[in-house]
């Protein structure tokens, strides 16, 4: 069997199953509970703000569409003898594989977006941390309900594709990055989120999954691929991603840049003056950046701006589509700098420098005006406080408050973990439970515990 298609737990296929292994990966992901829960998890704008704006689920579907588009563009270009991609034929992921990787990329994100992620890391920083991408790997390889102990039991190559940061928490964490607030009288849940961000990593307790991913790779290659760098007073940073992960990451970058822009425009959070000022400031407009650099007569600055701020929503959608196409059709494949021999570990798909400059410039505006807006930050803070308080209650008296199925896992952790690690293992069980909540479920669970007028013994939440 191809090593890329191997699974940690080999199971007999159903009779007359005509799908290949990556088709099966995609199917398992789509039918998983973790994937369905994304429909009730915040992307940027809070759930309930409107039925038009994106959730984690619709975002993930758009990332998958863009990821497929990147692979299709490269594959189509390979058909030409003069193609810049001709040396990379047969190295690209199949459409079903890249779809599965992209659809899975956010299933580990907790409720309330990055507010929930920071809150759980704050609670878990002495017990192995919490990070959304690490939780994605954990769901796929351990928690998903397709098998008893092997999660969705994906193929080796799918696991490599979702392993966005191939270095463990303990190898990247810098305790000095967790700066403490001076006010000792502040409540436990009150802290600045920027001081409690996790390193981008996988969990040390999931090393077994990562060992399987690299089981067929020699130690020297692994050492090259897992290089990381110090980051002064911040957490250390993993340097390299696999080929498939780089495609997923690029698709994600394109999606959250342009689709968050579209949501912000539809909500009126970005006006034309802000847009024009942002492009004048860095000489994008003066240089007619859209037209001169990309030779695209259908995407001049004035045309794009007029359409984006038109009262006709279809015009805005048309320009967003053109910008997505511009980015998909301006990708390059290049060595990632690791020095590995295996193409899956040594190659990366990126935007050309000038198109990446455009993407980053648009994102800077979205980040400043939307993501860092007081409204979005207030929503994140409410989620942050709620998650911390839930964690406090559930870890203080787990046998009293945890649901029965989670309580069994919490009890079993003590018998499966060496002495001294039991507390961290049980903390991880509670963390898994909270991180798997949707926004709505977390709110209802919180209200049942903390709000006297809410909750009943007959509630099914």
C-alpha positions as semicolon CSV with decimal commas, in nm:
position;residue;x (nm);y (nm);z (nm)
1;X;0,000;0,000;0,000
2;X;0,109;0,359;-0,069
3;X;0,243;0,498;0,262
4;X;0,045;0,820;0,206
5;X;-0,281;0,623;0,214
6;X;-0,209;0,422;0,530
7;X;-0,418;0,476;0,843
8;X;-0,328;0,424;1,207
9;X;-0,609;0,171;1,240
10;X;-0,660;-0,042;0,930
11;X;-1,021;-0,149;0,888
12;X;-1,181;-0,364;0,623
13;X;-1,351;-0,163;0,349
14;X;-1,717;-0,209;0,273
15;X;-1,790;-0,445;-0,013
16;X;-1,819;-0,269;-0,350
17;X;-1,677;0,056;-0,210
18;X;-1,545;0,225;-0,525
19;X;-1,394;0,527;-0,350
20;X;-1,022;0,581;-0,308
21;X;-0,874;0,647;0,036
22;X;-0,888;1,025;0,006
23;X;-1,254;1,011;-0,101
24;X;-1,314;0,825;0,224
25;X;-1,127;1,094;0,419
26;X;-1,349;1,360;0,269
27;X;-1,668;1,164;0,340
28;X;-1,576;1,097;0,703
29;X;-1,503;1,464;0,760
30;X;-1,826;1,587;0,602
31;X;-2,035;1,343;0,808
32;X;-1,856;1,417;1,136
33;X;-2,016;1,596;1,430
34;X;-1,715;1,830;1,460
35;X;-1,774;1,953;1,105
36;X;-2,147;2,008;1,162
37;X;-2,077;2,211;1,475
38;X;-1,895;2,471;1,264
39;X;-2,237;2,600;1,154
40;X;-2,280;2,746;1,505
41;X;-1,930;2,878;1,566
42;X;-1,828;3,239;1,511
43;X;-1,608;3,337;1,219
44;X;-1,558;3,711;1,278
45;X;-1,903;3,865;1,312
46;X;-2,104;3,714;1,594
47;X;-2,374;3,459;1,531
48;X;-2,715;3,621;1,536
49;X;-2,583;3,942;1,378
50;X;-2,756;3,835;1,058
51;X;-2,810;3,530;0,840
52;X;-2,590;3,664;0,559
53;X;-2,257;3,669;0,740
54;X;-2,015;3,383;0,745
55;X;-1,986;3,115;1,011
56;X;-1,693;2,878;1,054
57;X;-1,882;2,628;0,840
58;X;-1,941;2,853;0,539
59;X;-1,586;2,985;0,571
60;X;-1,450;2,630;0,564
61;X;-1,656;2,547;0,255
62;X;-1,516;2,855;0,081
63;X;-1,161;2,765;0,180
64;X;-1,218;2,419;0,028
65;X;-1,346;2,573;-0,295
66;X;-1,041;2,799;-0,320
67;X;-0,807;2,511;-0,231
68;X;-0,958;2,303;-0,511
69;X;-0,921;2,599;-0,745
70;X;-0,549;2,632;-0,667
71;X;-0,489;2,260;-0,733
72;X;-0,696;2,269;-1,053
73;X;-0,508;2,576;-1,178
74;X;-0,171;2,409;-1,115
75;X;-0,285;2,080;-1,270
76;X;-0,423;2,257;-1,576
77;X;-0,102;2,454;-1,617
78;X;0,100;2,132;-1,593
79;X;-0,060;2,016;-1,916
80;X;0,141;2,278;-2,102
81;X;0,497;2,179;-2,195
82;X;0,614;2,532;-2,114
83;X;0,440;2,538;-1,777
84;X;0,625;2,674;-1,475
85;X;0,466;2,383;-1,286
86;X;0,584;2,103;-1,516
87;X;0,840;1,973;-1,263
88;X;0,572;1,920;-1,001
89;X;0,342;1,685;-1,187
90;X;0,206;1,402;-0,970
91;X;0,310;1,578;-0,650
92;X;-0,015;1,770;-0,605
93;X;-0,291;1,639;-0,378
94;X;-0,605;1,495;-0,535
95;X;-0,916;1,712;-0,538
96;X;-1,083;1,499;-0,271
97;X;-0,774;1,517;-0,048
98;X;-0,730;1,895;-0,064
99;X;-1,106;1,933;-0,011
100;X;-1,089;1,718;0,302
101;X;-0,787;1,907;0,438
102;X;-0,947;2,247;0,377
103;X;-1,285;2,146;0,518
104;X;-1,109;2,014;0,828
105;X;-0,878;2,309;0,890
106;X;-1,101;2,483;1,146
107;X;-1,281;2,196;1,321
108;X;-1,061;2,243;1,628
109;X;-1,159;2,604;1,682
110;X;-1,353;2,660;2,006
111;X;-1,667;2,869;2,054
112;X;-1,638;3,249;2,023
113;X;-1,348;3,252;1,780
114;X;-1,011;3,371;1,902
115;X;-1,164;3,486;2,231
116;X;-1,241;3,124;2,311
117;X;-0,896;3,011;2,198
118;X;-0,715;3,260;2,421
119;X;-0,943;3,173;2,715
120;X;-0,876;2,799;2,690
121;X;-0,503;2,852;2,651
122;X;-0,508;3,074;2,959
123;X;-0,673;2,791;3,151
124;X;-0,447;2,520;3,005
125;X;-0,107;2,693;2,993
126;X;0,028;2,480;3,279
127;X;-0,122;2,165;3,129
128;X;-0,005;2,164;2,767
129;X;-0,188;2,470;2,632
130;X;-0,471;2,506;2,384
131;X;-0,440;2,598;2,015
132;X;-0,707;2,563;1,747
133;X;-0,491;2,388;1,488
134;X;-0,357;2,146;1,749
135;X;-0,714;2,067;1,847
136;X;-0,799;1,996;1,482
137;X;-0,526;1,730;1,472
138;X;-0,654;1,589;1,802
139;X;-1,013;1,561;1,676
140;X;-0,905;1,392;1,354
141;X;-0,663;1,151;1,521
142;X;-0,819;1,084;1,860
143;X;-1,157;1,238;1,948
144;X;-1,376;1,201;1,638
145;X;-1,653;0,945;1,681
146;X;-1,574;0,727;1,381
147;X;-1,353;0,496;1,591
148;X;-1,310;0,437;1,963
149;X;-0,957;0,577;2,007
150;X;-0,835;0,687;1,662
151;X;-1,078;0,966;1,583
152;X;-1,177;0,982;1,217
153;X;-0,871;0,766;1,144
154;X;-0,757;0,969;0,841
155;X;-0,483;0,875;0,600
156;X;-0,124;0,970;0,677
157;X;-0,120;1,234;0,404
158;X;-0,439;1,400;0,527
159;X;-0,296;1,419;0,879
160;X;0,022;1,574;0,738
161;X;-0,190;1,827;0,549
162;X;-0,374;1,945;0,860
163;X;-0,054;1,949;1,071
164;X;-0,012;2,321;1,010
165;X;0,258;2,365;1,274
166;X;0,478;2,052;1,309
167;X;0,640;2,138;1,645
168;X;0,499;2,057;1,990
169;X;0,376;2,303;2,254
170;X;0,662;2,235;2,497
171;X;0,921;2,300;2,227
172;X;0,768;2,635;2,131
173;X;0,622;2,784;2,449
174;X;0,803;3,080;2,600
175;X;0,683;3,142;2,955
176;X;0,791;3,506;2,930
177;X;0,529;3,555;2,659
178;X;0,259;3,499;2,921
179;X;0,288;3,840;3,080
180;X;0,096;3,883;3,403
181;X;-0,125;4,180;3,481
182;X;-0,011;4,386;3,779
183;X;-0,355;4,415;3,938
184;X;-0,370;4,126;4,184
185;X;-0,725;4,223;4,281
186;X;-0,858;4,165;3,930
187;X;-1,087;3,860;3,890
188;X;-0,931;3,545;3,744
189;X;-1,106;3,584;3,409
190;X;-0,992;3,944;3,352
191;X;-0,673;3,960;3,147
192;X;-0,545;4,109;2,824
193;X;-0,589;3,857;2,543
194;X;-0,263;3,955;2,372
195;X;-0,067;3,832;2,676
196;X;-0,219;3,483;2,670
197;X;-0,199;3,377;2,306
198;X;-0,073;3,020;2,251
199;X;0,224;2,914;2,041
200;X;0,120;2,768;1,704
201;X;0,182;2,401;1,769
202;X;0,053;2,050;1,828
203;X;0,000;1,909;2,177
204;X;0,271;1,697;2,339
205;X;0,000;1,453;2,451
206;X;-0,075;1,384;2,082
207;X;0,283;1,292;1,993
208;X;0,165;0,943;1,897
209;X;-0,036;1,089;1,608
210;X;0,260;1,293;1,486
211;X;0,491;0,991;1,516
212;X;0,257;0,805;1,281
213;X;0,264;1,092;1,030
214;X;0,644;1,076;1,010
215;X;0,680;0,701;1,056
216;X;0,815;0,652;0,703
217;X;1,044;0,959;0,711
218;X;1,406;0,935;0,829
219;X;1,520;1,127;1,135
220;X;1,733;1,374;0,942
221;X;1,438;1,478;0,726
222;X;1,217;1,515;1,032
223;X;1,479;1,731;1,204
224;X;1,498;1,963;0,902
225;X;1,121;1,990;0,872
226;X;1,065;2,062;1,242
227;X;1,307;2,353;1,263
228;X;1,183;2,653;1,458
229;X;1,315;2,993;1,556
230;X;1,327;3,204;1,869
231;X;1,101;3,508;1,871
232;X;1,248;3,731;2,146
233;X;0,983;3,772;2,417
234;X;0,719;3,585;2,217
235;X;0,664;3,212;2,166
236;X;0,902;3,030;1,935
237;X;0,775;2,974;1,582
238;X;0,767;2,667;1,356
239;X;0,924;2,750;1,020
240;X;0,782;2,502;0,768
241;X;0,459;2,350;0,643
242;X;0,401;2,057;0,412
243;X;0,304;2,113;0,048
244;X;-0,063;2,030;0,112
245;X;-0,072;2,241;0,427
246;X;0,070;2,538;0,236
247;X;-0,217;2,511;-0,015
248;X;-0,472;2,496;0,266
249;X;-0,305;2,789;0,442
250;X;-0,302;2,998;0,126
251;X;-0,668;2,920;0,055
252;X;-0,751;3,022;0,413
253;X;-0,557;3,349;0,377
254;X;-0,736;3,436;0,053
255;X;-1,075;3,349;0,198
256;X;-1,055;3,538;0,525
257;X;-0,907;3,841;0,348
258;X;-1,162;3,876;0,070
259;X;-1,470;3,719;0,226
260;X;-1,430;3,905;0,555
261;X;-1,395;4,217;0,338
262;X;-1,721;4,131;0,165
263;X;-1,902;4,083;0,496
264;X;-1,762;4,411;0,628
265;X;-1,871;4,601;0,317
266;X;-2,222;4,458;0,330
267;X;-2,249;4,565;0,694
268;X;-2,114;4,913;0,622
269;X;-1,816;4,869;0,854
270;X;-1,575;4,992;0,584
271;X;-1,664;5,303;0,387
272;X;-1,520;5,433;0,063
273;X;-1,310;5,705;0,228
274;X;-1,140;5,448;0,450
275;X;-1,073;5,229;0,144
276;X;-0,932;5,517;-0,065
277;X;-0,720;5,652;0,220
278;X;-0,577;5,305;0,282
279;X;-0,469;5,264;-0,081
280;X;-0,340;5,619;-0,122
281;X;-0,122;5,587;0,189
282;X;0,099;5,313;0,045
283;X;0,102;5,440;-0,316
284;X;-0,115;5,153;-0,437
285;X;-0,351;5,395;-0,610
286;X;-0,085;5,630;-0,750
287;X;0,088;5,336;-0,916
288;X;-0,244;5,206;-1,052
289;X;-0,143;4,888;-0,873
290;X;-0,434;4,672;-0,984
291;X;-0,395;4,750;-1,356
292;X;-0,024;4,807;-1,413
293;X;0,104;4,521;-1,204
294;X;-0,150;4,258;-1,303
295;X;-0,220;4,363;-1,666
296;X;-0,589;4,308;-1,591
297;X;-0,811;4,553;-1,778
298;X;-1,114;4,417;-1,594
299;X;-0,969;4,503;-1,254
300;X;-0,854;4,863;-1,247
301;X;-0,854;5,036;-0,911
302;X;-1,138;5,271;-1,003
303;X;-1,353;4,989;-1,143
304;X;-1,294;4,765;-0,841
305;X;-1,364;5,046;-0,596
306;X;-1,683;5,160;-0,769
307;X;-1,818;4,805;-0,779
308;X;-1,722;4,721;-0,420
309;X;-1,910;5,024;-0,289
310;X;-2,205;4,997;-0,527
311;X;-2,552;4,969;-0,380
312;X;-2,601;4,665;-0,605
313;X;-2,469;4,366;-0,409
314;X;-2,412;4,157;-0,724
315;X;-2,150;4,410;-0,838
316;X;-1,962;4,371;-0,510
317;X;-1,982;3,995;-0,539
318;X;-1,848;4,010;-0,896
319;X;-1,536;4,203;-0,792
320;X;-1,474;3,974;-0,493
321;X;-1,489;3,683;-0,740
322;X;-1,241;3,857;-0,971
323;X;-1,001;3,916;-0,682
324;X;-1,026;3,551;-0,577
325;X;-0,950;3,448;-0,937
326;X;-0,660;3,694;-0,953
327;X;-0,503;3,528;-0,651
328;X;-0,566;3,168;-0,756
329;X;-0,412;3,239;-1,096
330;X;-0,102;3,400;-0,946
331;X;0,039;3,114;-0,741
332;X;0,392;2,977;-0,749
333;X;0,551;2,656;-0,623
334;X;0,889;2,702;-0,460
335;X;1,120;2,533;-0,208
336;X;1,009;2,615;0,145
337;X;1,366;2,644;0,272
338;X;1,369;2,332;0,489
339;X;1,622;2,151;0,271
340;X;1,419;1,829;0,287
341;X;1,434;1,580;0,000
342;X;1,070;1,470;0,008
343;X;0,862;1,707;-0,211
344;X;0,575;1,693;0,040
345;X;0,809;1,838;0,303
346;X;1,021;2,067;0,085
347;X;0,774;2,251;-0,142
348;X;0,529;2,531;-0,075
349;X;0,255;2,698;-0,279
350;X;0,247;3,076;-0,236
351;X;0,119;3,387;-0,408
352;X;0,358;3,584;-0,625
353;X;0,515;3,862;-0,412
354;X;0,314;4,146;-0,565
355;X;-0,021;3,968;-0,536
356;X;0,064;3,873;-0,178
357;X;0,139;4,239;-0,114
358;X;-0,209;4,326;-0,238
359;X;-0,371;4,057;-0,023
360;X;-0,184;4,170;0,286
361;X;-0,277;4,533;0,218
362;X;-0,647;4,450;0,196
363;X;-0,624;4,237;0,509
364;X;-0,456;4,516;0,706
365;X;-0,764;4,731;0,644
366;X;-1,005;4,450;0,741
367;X;-0,800;4,378;1,053
368;X;-0,783;4,741;1,166
369;X;-1,142;4,841;1,091
370;X;-1,331;4,516;1,151
371;X;-1,143;4,259;1,359
372;X;-1,002;4,518;1,603
373;X;-1,326;4,717;1,617
374;X;-1,475;4,768;1,960
375;X;-1,788;4,572;1,864
376;X;-1,601;4,259;1,754
377;X;-1,357;4,282;2,046
378;X;-1,643;4,316;2,294
379;X;-1,802;3,999;2,154
380;X;-1,468;3,816;2,181
381;X;-1,427;3,935;2,539
382;X;-1,771;3,812;2,642
383;X;-1,686;3,472;2,498
384;X;-1,346;3,480;2,669
385;X;-1,503;3,545;3,011
386;X;-1,774;3,282;2,960
387;X;-1,523;3,011;2,860
388;X;-1,291;3,082;3,155
389;X;-1,577;3,065;3,404
390;X;-1,709;2,743;3,254
391;X;-1,362;2,591;3,276
392;X;-1,328;2,697;3,641
393;X;-1,657;2,536;3,742
394;X;-1,609;2,214;3,546
395;X;-1,254;2,154;3,671
396;X;-1,338;2,249;4,029
397;X;-1,611;1,985;4,064
398;X;-1,609;1,768;3,747
399;X;-1,793;1,473;3,896
400;X;-2,079;1,702;3,984
401;X;-2,117;1,904;3,663
402;X;-1,974;1,713;3,367
403;X;-2,214;1,521;3,139
404;X;-2,197;1,144;3,192
405;X;-2,002;1,059;2,874
406;X;-1,738;1,326;2,946
407;X;-1,726;1,223;3,312
408;X;-1,637;0,868;3,209
409;X;-1,349;0,997;2,996
410;X;-1,236;1,216;3,288
411;X;-1,231;0,916;3,523
412;X;-1,060;0,690;3,270
413;X;-0,781;0,942;3,223
414;X;-0,651;0,859;3,569
415;X;-0,603;0,493;3,482
416;X;-0,434;0,558;3,146
417;X;-0,181;0,822;3,242
418;X;0,146;0,784;3,438
419;X;0,150;0,922;3,792
420;X;0,209;1,296;3,794
421;X;0,036;1,363;3,462
422;X;-0,316;1,274;3,577
423;X;-0,418;1,631;3,651
424;X;-0,311;1,754;3,306
425;X;-0,483;1,459;3,138
426;X;-0,807;1,532;3,320
427;X;-0,777;1,903;3,245
428;X;-0,741;1,809;2,878
429;X;-1,069;1,615;2,893
430;X;-1,253;1,920;3,024
431;X;-1,079;2,136;2,763
432;X;-1,191;1,895;2,487
433;X;-1,549;1,921;2,613
434;X;-1,558;2,302;2,618
435;X;-1,370;2,348;2,291
436;X;-1,619;2,121;2,116
437;X;-1,913;2,341;2,219
438;X;-2,088;2,563;1,969
439;X;-2,146;2,925;2,065
440;X;-2,514;2,854;2,138
441;X;-2,442;2,542;2,344
442;X;-2,180;2,725;2,551
443;X;-2,421;3,010;2,624
444;X;-2,700;2,772;2,728
445;X;-2,464;2,564;2,943
446;X;-2,336;2,881;3,108
447;X;-2,685;3,015;3,172
448;X;-2,793;2,684;3,324
449;X;-2,506;2,706;3,574
450;X;-2,496;3,079;3,647
451;X;-2,834;3,244;3,571
452;X;-3,102;3,163;3,833
453;X;-3,394;3,215;3,595
454;X;-3,247;2,988;3,328
455;X;-3,223;2,612;3,307
456;X;-3,436;2,315;3,407
457;X;-3,367;1,951;3,487
458;X;-3,568;1,875;3,174
459;X;-3,349;2,087;2,944
460;X;-3,174;1,901;2,664
461;X;-2,884;2,117;2,553
